[in-house]
Tab-separated table of C-alpha atoms in Angstrom:
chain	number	residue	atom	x	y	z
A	1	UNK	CA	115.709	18.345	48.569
A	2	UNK	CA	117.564	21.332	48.166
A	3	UNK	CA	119.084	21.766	51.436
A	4	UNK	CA	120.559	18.227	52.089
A	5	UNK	CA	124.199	19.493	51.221
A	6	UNK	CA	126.144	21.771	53.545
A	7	UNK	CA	129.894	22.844	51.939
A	8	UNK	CA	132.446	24.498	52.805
A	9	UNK	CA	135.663	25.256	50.722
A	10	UNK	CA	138.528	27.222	51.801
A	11	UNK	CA	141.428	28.169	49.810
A	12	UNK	CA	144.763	28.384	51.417
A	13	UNK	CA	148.624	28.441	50.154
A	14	UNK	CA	147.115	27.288	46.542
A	15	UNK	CA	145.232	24.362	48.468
A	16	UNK	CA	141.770	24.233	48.095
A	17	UNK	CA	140.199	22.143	51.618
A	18	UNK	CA	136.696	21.376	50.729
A	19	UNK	CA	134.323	19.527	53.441
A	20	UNK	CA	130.681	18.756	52.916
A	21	UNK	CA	127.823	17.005	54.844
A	22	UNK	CA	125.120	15.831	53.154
A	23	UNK	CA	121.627	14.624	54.639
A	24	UNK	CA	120.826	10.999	53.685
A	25	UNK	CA	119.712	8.184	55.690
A	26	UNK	CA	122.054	5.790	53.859
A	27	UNK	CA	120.409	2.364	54.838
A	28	UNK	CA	122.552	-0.880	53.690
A	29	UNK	CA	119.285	-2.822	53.127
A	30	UNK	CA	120.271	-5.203	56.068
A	31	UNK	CA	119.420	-3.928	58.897
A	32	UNK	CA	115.717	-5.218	60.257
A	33	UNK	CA	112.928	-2.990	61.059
A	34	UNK	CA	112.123	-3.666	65.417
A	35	UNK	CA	108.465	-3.629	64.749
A	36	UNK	CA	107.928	-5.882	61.462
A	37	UNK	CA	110.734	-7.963	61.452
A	38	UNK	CA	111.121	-6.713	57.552
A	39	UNK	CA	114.507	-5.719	56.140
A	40	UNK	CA	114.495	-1.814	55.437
A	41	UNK	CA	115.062	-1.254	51.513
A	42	UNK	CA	118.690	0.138	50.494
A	43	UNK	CA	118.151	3.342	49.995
A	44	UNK	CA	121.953	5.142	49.959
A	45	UNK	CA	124.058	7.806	47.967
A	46	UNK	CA	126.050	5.942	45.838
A	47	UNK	CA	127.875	8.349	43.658
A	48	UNK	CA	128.969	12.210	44.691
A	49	UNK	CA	131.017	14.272	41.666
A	50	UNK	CA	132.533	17.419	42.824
A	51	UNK	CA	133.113	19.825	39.978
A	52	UNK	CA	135.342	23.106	39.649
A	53	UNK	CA	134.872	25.281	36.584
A	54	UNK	CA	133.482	22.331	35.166
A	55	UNK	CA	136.416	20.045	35.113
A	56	UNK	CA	135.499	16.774	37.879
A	57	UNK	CA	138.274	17.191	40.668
A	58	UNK	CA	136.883	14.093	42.478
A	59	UNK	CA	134.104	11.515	42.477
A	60	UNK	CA	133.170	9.112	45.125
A	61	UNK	CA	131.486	5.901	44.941
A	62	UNK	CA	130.030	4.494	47.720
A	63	UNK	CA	128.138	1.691	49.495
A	64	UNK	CA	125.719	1.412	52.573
A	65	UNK	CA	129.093	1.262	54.692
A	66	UNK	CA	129.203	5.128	54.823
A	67	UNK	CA	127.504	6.801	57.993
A	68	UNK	CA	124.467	8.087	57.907
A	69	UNK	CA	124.357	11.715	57.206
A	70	UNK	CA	127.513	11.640	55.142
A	71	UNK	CA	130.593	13.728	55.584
A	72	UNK	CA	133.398	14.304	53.207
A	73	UNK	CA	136.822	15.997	52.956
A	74	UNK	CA	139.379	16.492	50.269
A	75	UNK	CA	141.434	18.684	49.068
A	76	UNK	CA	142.480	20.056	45.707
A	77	UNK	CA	144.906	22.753	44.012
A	78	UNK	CA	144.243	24.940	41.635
A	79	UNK	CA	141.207	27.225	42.788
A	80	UNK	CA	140.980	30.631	43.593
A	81	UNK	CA	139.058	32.341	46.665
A	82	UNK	CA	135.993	33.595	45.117
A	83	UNK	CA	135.667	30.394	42.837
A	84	UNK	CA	132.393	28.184	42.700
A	85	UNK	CA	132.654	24.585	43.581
A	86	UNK	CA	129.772	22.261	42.808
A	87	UNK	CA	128.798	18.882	44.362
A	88	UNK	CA	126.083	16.663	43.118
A	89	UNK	CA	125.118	13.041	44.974
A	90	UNK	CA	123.153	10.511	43.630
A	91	UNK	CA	121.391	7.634	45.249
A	92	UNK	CA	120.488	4.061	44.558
A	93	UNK	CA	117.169	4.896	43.783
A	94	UNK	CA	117.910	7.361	41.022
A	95	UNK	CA	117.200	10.694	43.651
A	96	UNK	CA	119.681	13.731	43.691
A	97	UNK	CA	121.174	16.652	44.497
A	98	UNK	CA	123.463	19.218	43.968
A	99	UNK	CA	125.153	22.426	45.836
A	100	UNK	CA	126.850	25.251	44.377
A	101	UNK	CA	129.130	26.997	46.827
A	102	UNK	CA	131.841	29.825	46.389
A	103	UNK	CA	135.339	28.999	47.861
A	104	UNK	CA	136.061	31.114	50.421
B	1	UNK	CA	74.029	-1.696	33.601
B	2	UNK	CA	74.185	-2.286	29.778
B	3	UNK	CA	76.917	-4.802	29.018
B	4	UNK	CA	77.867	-2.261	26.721
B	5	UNK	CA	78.417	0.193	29.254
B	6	UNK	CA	80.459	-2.331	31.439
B	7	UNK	CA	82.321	-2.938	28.896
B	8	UNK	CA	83.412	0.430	28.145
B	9	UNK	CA	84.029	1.002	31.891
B	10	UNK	CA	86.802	-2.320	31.662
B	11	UNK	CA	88.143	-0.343	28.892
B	12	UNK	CA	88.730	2.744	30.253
B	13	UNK	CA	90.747	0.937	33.436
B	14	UNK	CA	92.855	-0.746	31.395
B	15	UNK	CA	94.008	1.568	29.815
B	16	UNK	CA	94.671	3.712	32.604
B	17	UNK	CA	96.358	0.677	34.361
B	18	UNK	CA	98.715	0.081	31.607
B	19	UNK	CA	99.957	4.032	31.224
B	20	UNK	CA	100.656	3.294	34.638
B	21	UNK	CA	102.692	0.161	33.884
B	22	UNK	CA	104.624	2.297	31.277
B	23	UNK	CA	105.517	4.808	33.803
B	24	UNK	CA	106.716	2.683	36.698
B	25	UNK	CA	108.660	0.909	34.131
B	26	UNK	CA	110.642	3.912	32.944
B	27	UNK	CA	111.027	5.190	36.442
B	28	UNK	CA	113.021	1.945	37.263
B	29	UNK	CA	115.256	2.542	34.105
B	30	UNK	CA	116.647	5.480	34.989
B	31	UNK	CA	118.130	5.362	37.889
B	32	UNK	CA	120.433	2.707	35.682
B	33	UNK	CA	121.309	5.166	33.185
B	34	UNK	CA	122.216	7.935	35.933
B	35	UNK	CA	124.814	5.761	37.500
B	36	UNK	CA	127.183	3.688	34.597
B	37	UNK	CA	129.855	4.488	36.619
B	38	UNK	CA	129.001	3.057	40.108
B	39	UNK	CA	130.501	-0.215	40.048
B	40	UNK	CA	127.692	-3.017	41.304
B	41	UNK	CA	129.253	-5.946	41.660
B	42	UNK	CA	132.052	-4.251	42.998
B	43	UNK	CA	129.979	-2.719	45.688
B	44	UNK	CA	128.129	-5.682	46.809
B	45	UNK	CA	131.374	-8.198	46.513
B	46	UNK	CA	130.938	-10.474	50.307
B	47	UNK	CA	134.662	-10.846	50.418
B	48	UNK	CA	137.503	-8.237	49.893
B	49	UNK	CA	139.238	-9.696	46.962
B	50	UNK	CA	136.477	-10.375	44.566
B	51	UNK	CA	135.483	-6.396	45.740
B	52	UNK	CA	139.128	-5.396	44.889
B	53	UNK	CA	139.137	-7.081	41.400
B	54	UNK	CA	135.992	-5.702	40.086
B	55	UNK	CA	136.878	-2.474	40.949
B	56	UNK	CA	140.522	-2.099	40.090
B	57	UNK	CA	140.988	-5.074	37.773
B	58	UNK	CA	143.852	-6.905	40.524
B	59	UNK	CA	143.623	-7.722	44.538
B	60	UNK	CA	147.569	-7.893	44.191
B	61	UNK	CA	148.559	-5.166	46.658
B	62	UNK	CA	151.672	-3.995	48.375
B	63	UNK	CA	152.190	-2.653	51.906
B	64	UNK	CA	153.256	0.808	51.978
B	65	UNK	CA	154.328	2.986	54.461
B	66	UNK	CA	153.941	5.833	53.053
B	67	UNK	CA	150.049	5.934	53.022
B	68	UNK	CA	148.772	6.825	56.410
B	69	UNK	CA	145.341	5.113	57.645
B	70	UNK	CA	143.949	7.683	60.474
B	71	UNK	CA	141.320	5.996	62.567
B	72	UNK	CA	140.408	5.642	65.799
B	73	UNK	CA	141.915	2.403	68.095
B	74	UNK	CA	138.570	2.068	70.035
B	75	UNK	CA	135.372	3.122	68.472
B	76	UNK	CA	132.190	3.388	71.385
B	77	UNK	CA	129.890	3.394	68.393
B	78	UNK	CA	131.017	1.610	65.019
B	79	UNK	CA	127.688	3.519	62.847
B	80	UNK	CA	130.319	6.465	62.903
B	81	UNK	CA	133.720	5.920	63.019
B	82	UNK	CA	136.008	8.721	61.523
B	83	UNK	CA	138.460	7.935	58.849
B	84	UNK	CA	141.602	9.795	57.004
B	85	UNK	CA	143.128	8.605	54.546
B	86	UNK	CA	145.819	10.163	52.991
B	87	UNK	CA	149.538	9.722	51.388
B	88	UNK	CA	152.763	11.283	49.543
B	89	UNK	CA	153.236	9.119	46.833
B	90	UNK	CA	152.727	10.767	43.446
B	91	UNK	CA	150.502	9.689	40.688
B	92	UNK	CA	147.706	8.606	42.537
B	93	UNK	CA	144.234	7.542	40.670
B	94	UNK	CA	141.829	6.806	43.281
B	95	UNK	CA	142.173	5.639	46.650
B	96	UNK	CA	139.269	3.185	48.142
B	97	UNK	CA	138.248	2.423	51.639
B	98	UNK	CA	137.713	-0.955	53.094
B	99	UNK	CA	136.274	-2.607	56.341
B	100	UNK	CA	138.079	-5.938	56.595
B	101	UNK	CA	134.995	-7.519	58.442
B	102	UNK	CA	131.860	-5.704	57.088
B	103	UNK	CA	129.433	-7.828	55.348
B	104	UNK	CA	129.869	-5.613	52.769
B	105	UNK	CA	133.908	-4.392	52.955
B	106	UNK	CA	134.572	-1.895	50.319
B	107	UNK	CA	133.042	1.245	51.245
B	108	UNK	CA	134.142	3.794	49.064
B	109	UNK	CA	136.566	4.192	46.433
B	110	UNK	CA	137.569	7.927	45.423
B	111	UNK	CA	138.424	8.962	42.032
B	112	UNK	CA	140.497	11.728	42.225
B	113	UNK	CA	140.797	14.009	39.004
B	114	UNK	CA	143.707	16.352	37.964
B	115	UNK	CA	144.537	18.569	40.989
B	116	UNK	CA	143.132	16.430	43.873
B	117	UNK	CA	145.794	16.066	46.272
B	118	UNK	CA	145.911	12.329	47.971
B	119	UNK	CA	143.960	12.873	50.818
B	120	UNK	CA	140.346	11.958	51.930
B	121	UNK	CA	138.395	12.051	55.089
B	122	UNK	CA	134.823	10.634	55.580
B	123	UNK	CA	133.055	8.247	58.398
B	124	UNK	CA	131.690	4.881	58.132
B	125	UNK	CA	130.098	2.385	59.694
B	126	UNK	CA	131.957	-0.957	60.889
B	127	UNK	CA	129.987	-4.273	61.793
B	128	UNK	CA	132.397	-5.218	64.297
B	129	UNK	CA	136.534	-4.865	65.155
B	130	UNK	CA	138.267	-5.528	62.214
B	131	UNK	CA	140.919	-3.396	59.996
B	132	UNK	CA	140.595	-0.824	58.143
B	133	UNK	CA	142.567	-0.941	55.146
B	134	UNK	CA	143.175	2.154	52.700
B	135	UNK	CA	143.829	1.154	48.848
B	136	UNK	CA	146.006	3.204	47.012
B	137	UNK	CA	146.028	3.090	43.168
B	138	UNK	CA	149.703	4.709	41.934
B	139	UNK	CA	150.856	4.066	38.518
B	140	UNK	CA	148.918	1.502	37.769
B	141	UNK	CA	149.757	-0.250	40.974
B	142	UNK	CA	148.119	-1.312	44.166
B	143	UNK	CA	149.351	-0.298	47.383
B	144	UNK	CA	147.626	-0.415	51.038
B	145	UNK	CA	148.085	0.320	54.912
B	146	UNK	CA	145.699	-0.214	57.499
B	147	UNK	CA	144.942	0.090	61.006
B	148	UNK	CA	142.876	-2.345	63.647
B	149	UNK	CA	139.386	-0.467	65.262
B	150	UNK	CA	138.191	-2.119	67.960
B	151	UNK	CA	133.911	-2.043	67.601
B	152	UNK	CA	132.303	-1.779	70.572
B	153	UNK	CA	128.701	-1.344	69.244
B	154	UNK	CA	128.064	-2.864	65.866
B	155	UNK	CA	127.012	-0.116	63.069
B	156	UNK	CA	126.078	-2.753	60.697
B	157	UNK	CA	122.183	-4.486	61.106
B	158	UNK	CA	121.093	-5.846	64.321
């Protein structure tokens, strides 16, 4: 599971623009399988904490109402080009997984 | 077969069942213990203000024009439809997303720490045309914008 995070952070004018896709199949737990007719378990990222130097710059909380394959963007000040940046998700059913990547 | 031997047999699956038991049972603990912040009955709320008082303790929210919803009037395919949103107004805490007329209509709430500048961007999906409504925590106040996406393909079930 170590590859389902892609990041990139660039730092610009003292703003730090960080954008990340993660690989997930984030299933709301309503939709029907065609073939059985049976609902397809939840199975979604409901938490992803993005850390710098250790200190949480944002955390999102989520539902089944993000799109599959997640992206996210935000932006930050007070990082430095050569920094680290680390983002972790966790899902509903307890998996996770986290990406350490140097602002650039 | 002794009965003897049977009945060490029985034993010995028992056992081995019930370690089994143990482990399956502290496998569906944890995932509890990993996520005391994500807010459940906020998450799963069928209607936007019980959603909006779980998670931020009011549903009492002004319009403001100085948050900016950036979405897309027509979305083709509502499993992705691109979202920014982002203000000016100082002070913010955390800024959630909603889907007027998804089953389930908050979608994401984000916390922003010390240095996070008001501004997010994701993509969700959206059941059918309905607003989508940005949340804006300042202060210790609510405050919201929004802007109608017309669905032409469900994203939501069926």
């Amino acid at each position: 599971m170590a590859n389902s995070i892609k990041v990139r952070a660039s730092e610009k004018d003292g703003v730090t623009t960080v954008k990340a896709l993660m690989t997930h199949p984030m299933e709301t737990g309503a939709r029907k399988d065609s073939k059985t007719g049976q609902n397809i378990p939840a199975h979604f990222i409901q938490e992803v904490v993005c850390k710098h130097k250790g200190n949480t710059v944002m955390t999102a909380e989520w539902s089944g109402g993000v799109s599959k394959n997640p992206y996210l963007s935000f932006k930050f000040t007070g990082a430095a080009k050569g920094d680290e940046l680390e983002l972790t998700w966790t899902d509903n059913k307890g998996e996770s997984d986290s990406m350490t990547s140097p602002i650039k | 077969m002794s009965t003897e031997m049977k009945r060490r047999i029985f034993l010995k699956r028992s056992l081995a069942a019930g370690s089994v038991g143990i482990a399956a049972a502290t496998g569906l603990l944890a995932p509890q213990q990993v996520l005391a912040a994500w807010n459940k009955t906020a998450f799963e709320a069928k209607d936007l203000d019980s959603a909006l008082n779980a998670l931020l303790g009011s549903a009492d929210m002004s319009e403001s024009g100085e948050i900016k919803v950036k979405a897309p009037d027509i979305a083709e395919n509502g499993t992705v439809v691109p979202i920014t949103v982002e203000t000016d107004m100082s002070g913010v805490e955390s800024i959630a997303v909603i889907a007027s007329n998804n089953p389930v209509p908050l979608v994401a709430n984000f916390v922003l720490g010390p240095g996070a500048l008001s501004f997010v961007s994701t993509r969700i999906k959206m059941g059918k045309t309905g607003d989508v409504i940005g949340v804006v925590k300042a202060g210790g106040k609510l405050y919201s914008a929004k802007k109608e996406v017309k669905v032409t393909i469900g994203g939501c079930g069926g």
